[in-house]
XYZ file of C-alpha atoms in Angstrom:
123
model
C 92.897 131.631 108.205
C 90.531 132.680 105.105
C 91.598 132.542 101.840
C 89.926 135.524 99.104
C 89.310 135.394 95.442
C 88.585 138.264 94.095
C 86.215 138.070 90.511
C 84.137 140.424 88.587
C 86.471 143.374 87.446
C 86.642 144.177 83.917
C 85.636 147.386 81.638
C 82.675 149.655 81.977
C 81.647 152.815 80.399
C 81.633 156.022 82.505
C 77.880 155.604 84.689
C 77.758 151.522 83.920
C 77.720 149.230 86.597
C 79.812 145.895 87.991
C 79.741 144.148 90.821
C 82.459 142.552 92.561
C 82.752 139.256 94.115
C 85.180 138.108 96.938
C 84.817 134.523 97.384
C 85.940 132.984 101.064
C 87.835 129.819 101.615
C 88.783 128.346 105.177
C 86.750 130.020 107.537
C 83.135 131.981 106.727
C 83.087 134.950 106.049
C 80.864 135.642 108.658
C 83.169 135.715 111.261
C 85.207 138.200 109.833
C 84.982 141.747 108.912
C 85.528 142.516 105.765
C 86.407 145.229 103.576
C 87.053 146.140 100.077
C 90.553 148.383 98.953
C 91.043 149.967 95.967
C 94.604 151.206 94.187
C 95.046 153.411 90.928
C 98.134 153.495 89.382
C 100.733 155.393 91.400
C 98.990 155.676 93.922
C 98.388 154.251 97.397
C 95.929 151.759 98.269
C 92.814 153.447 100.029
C 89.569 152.443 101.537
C 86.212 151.623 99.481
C 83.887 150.007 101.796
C 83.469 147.966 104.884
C 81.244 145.674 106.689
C 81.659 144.127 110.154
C 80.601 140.522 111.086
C 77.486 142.301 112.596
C 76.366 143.083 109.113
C 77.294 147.334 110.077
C 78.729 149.026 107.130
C 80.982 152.160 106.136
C 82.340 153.787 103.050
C 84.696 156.022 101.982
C 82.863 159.275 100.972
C 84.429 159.195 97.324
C 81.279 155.992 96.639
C 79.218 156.478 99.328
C 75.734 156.413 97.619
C 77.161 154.830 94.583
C 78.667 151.860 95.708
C 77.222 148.996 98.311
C 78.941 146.206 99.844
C 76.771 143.007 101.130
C 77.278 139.768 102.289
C 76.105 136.178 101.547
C 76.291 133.792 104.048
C 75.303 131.014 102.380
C 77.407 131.317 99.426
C 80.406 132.914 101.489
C 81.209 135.330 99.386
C 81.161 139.324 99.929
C 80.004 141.264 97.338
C 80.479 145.460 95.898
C 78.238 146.639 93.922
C 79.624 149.420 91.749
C 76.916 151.998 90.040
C 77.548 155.315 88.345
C 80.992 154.216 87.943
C 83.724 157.134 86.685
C 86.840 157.209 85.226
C 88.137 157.715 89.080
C 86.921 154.908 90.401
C 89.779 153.107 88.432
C 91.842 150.941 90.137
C 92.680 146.868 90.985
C 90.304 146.104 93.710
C 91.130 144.116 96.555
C 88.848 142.304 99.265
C 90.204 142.134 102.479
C 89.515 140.535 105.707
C 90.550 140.674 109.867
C 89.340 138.963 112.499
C 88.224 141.518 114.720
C 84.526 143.620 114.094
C 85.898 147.023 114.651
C 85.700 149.366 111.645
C 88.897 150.069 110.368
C 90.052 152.214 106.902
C 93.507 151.165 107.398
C 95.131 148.954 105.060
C 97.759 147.560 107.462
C 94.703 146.728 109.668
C 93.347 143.808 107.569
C 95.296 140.420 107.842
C 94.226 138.251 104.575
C 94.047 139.967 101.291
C 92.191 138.912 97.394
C 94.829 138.936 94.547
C 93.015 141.839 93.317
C 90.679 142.552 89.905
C 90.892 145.106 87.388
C 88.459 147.620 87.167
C 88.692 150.187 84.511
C 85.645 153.615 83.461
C 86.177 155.093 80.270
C 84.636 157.587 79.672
């Protein structure tokens, strides 16, 4: 079992920057893959980004370029850094995890979830 805590959110102007932080409890984040959600209001919750306990990595193509998740062992946390932010990328962020290094965009894929943090672009 890992435990998340998500940190970081907050308000940014349209093309700022933030980064996210999803600290792990209970197990390293290492040995999991991990994975970063996002939901606007009303809508479902979709895939951001993704990175396997081999260190590979995938994003959606809405913040591909823009957006880059990484990984610090030492601290265990996971990180997303957010640039050129827009109004669209609006949304509670969650970090996810699930043991298993396949690549998945699903949410019902990933077993331990963050409590989520606010992110809100004006513009």
């Amino acid at each position: 079992q890992v435990q998340l805590v998500e940190s970081g959110g907050g308000l940014v102007q349209a093309g700022g920057s933030l980064r996210l932080s999803c600290a792990a409890s209970g197990r390293t984040v290492s040995s999991y893959s991990m994975a970063w959600f996002r939901q606007a209001p009303g809508k479902e919750r979709v895939f951001v980004a993704f990175k396997s306990s081999d260190s590979s990595t995938s994003y959606a193509n809405s913040v591909k370029g823009r957006f880059t998740i990484s990984r610090d062992n030492a601290k265990n946390t996971v990180y997303l850094q957010m640039n050129s932010l827009k109004p669209e990328d609006t949304a509670v962020y969650y970090c996810a995890a699930r043991n298993d290094p396949s690549y998945s965009i699903y949410y019902g894929n990933y077993d331990y979830w963050g409590q989520g943090t606010q992110v809100t672009v004006s513009s």
